[in-house]
Coordinates of C-alpha atoms in Angstrom, one line a residue:
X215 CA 76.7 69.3 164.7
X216 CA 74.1 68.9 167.5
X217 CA 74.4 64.9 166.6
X218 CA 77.5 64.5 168.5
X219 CA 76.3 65.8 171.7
X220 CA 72.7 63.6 171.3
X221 CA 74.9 61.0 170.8
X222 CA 76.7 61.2 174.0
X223 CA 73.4 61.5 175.9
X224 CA 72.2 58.2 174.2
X225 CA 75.5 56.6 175.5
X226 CA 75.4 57.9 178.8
X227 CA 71.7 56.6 178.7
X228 CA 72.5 53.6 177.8
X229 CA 75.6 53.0 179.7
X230 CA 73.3 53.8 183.4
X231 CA 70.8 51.3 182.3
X232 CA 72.7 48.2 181.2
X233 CA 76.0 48.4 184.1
X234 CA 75.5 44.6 185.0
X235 CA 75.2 43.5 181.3
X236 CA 78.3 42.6 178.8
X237 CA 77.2 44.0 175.7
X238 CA 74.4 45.9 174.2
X239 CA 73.6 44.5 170.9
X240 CA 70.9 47.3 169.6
X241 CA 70.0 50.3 170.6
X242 CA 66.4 51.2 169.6
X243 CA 65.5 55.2 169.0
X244 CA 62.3 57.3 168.3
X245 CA 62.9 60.4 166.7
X246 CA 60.3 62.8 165.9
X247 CA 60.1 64.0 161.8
X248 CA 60.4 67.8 163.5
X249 CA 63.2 67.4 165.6
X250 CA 65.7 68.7 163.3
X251 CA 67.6 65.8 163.5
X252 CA 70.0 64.4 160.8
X253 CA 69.6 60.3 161.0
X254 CA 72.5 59.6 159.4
X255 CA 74.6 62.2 161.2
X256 CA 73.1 60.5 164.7
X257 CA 73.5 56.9 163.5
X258 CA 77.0 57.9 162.3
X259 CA 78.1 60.3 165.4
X260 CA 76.5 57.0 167.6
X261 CA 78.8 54.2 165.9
X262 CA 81.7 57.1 166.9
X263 CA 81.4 57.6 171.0
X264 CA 80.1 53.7 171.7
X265 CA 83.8 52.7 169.8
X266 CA 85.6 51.2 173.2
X267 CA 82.3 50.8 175.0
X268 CA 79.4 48.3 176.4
X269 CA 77.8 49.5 173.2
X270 CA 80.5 48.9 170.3
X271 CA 79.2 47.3 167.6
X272 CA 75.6 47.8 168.4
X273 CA 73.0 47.9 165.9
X274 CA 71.1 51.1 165.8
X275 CA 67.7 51.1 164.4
X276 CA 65.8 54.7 164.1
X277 CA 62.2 55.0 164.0
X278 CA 60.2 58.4 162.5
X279 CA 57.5 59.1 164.7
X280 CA 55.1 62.2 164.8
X281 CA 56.3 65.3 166.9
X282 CA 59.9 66.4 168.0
X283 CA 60.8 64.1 170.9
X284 CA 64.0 61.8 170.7
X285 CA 64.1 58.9 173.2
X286 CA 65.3 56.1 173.7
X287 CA 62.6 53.0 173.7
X288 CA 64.4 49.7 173.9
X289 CA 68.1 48.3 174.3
X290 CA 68.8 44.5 173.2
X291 CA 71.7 43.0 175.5
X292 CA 73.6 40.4 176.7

């Protein structure tokens, strides 16, 4: 399950880009429809690492977009 391991990457995104913050309360993401990428399995595997993190509890909203990119495009914090 490749999920897992995007997952991680997200967090560790995340985590660089928000150290002064308390909490992140959504993480936005932009996945392409041929990326081979399971949204549930991702939105699933992602509630999993950011348990005991800046990000616990964070909404995660998943976009479709054209192509086969994943990124990350916006994080909602406090």
């Amino acid at each position: 399950m490749h999920e897992l391991s995007l997952a991680e990457s997200v967090l560790q995104i995340v985590e660089e880009h928000v150290q002064e913050c308390r909490c992140v309360k959504a993480i936005h993401l932009e996945i392409g429809e041929h990326a081979g990428v399971d949204r549930d399995a991702l939105k699933f595997c992602l509630e999993l690492v950011c348990a005991n993190s800046i990000a616990e509890g964070a909404a995660i909203e998943i976009a479709e977009v054209a192509g086969m990119a994943m990124r990350v495009v916006a994080l909602e914090v406090i």
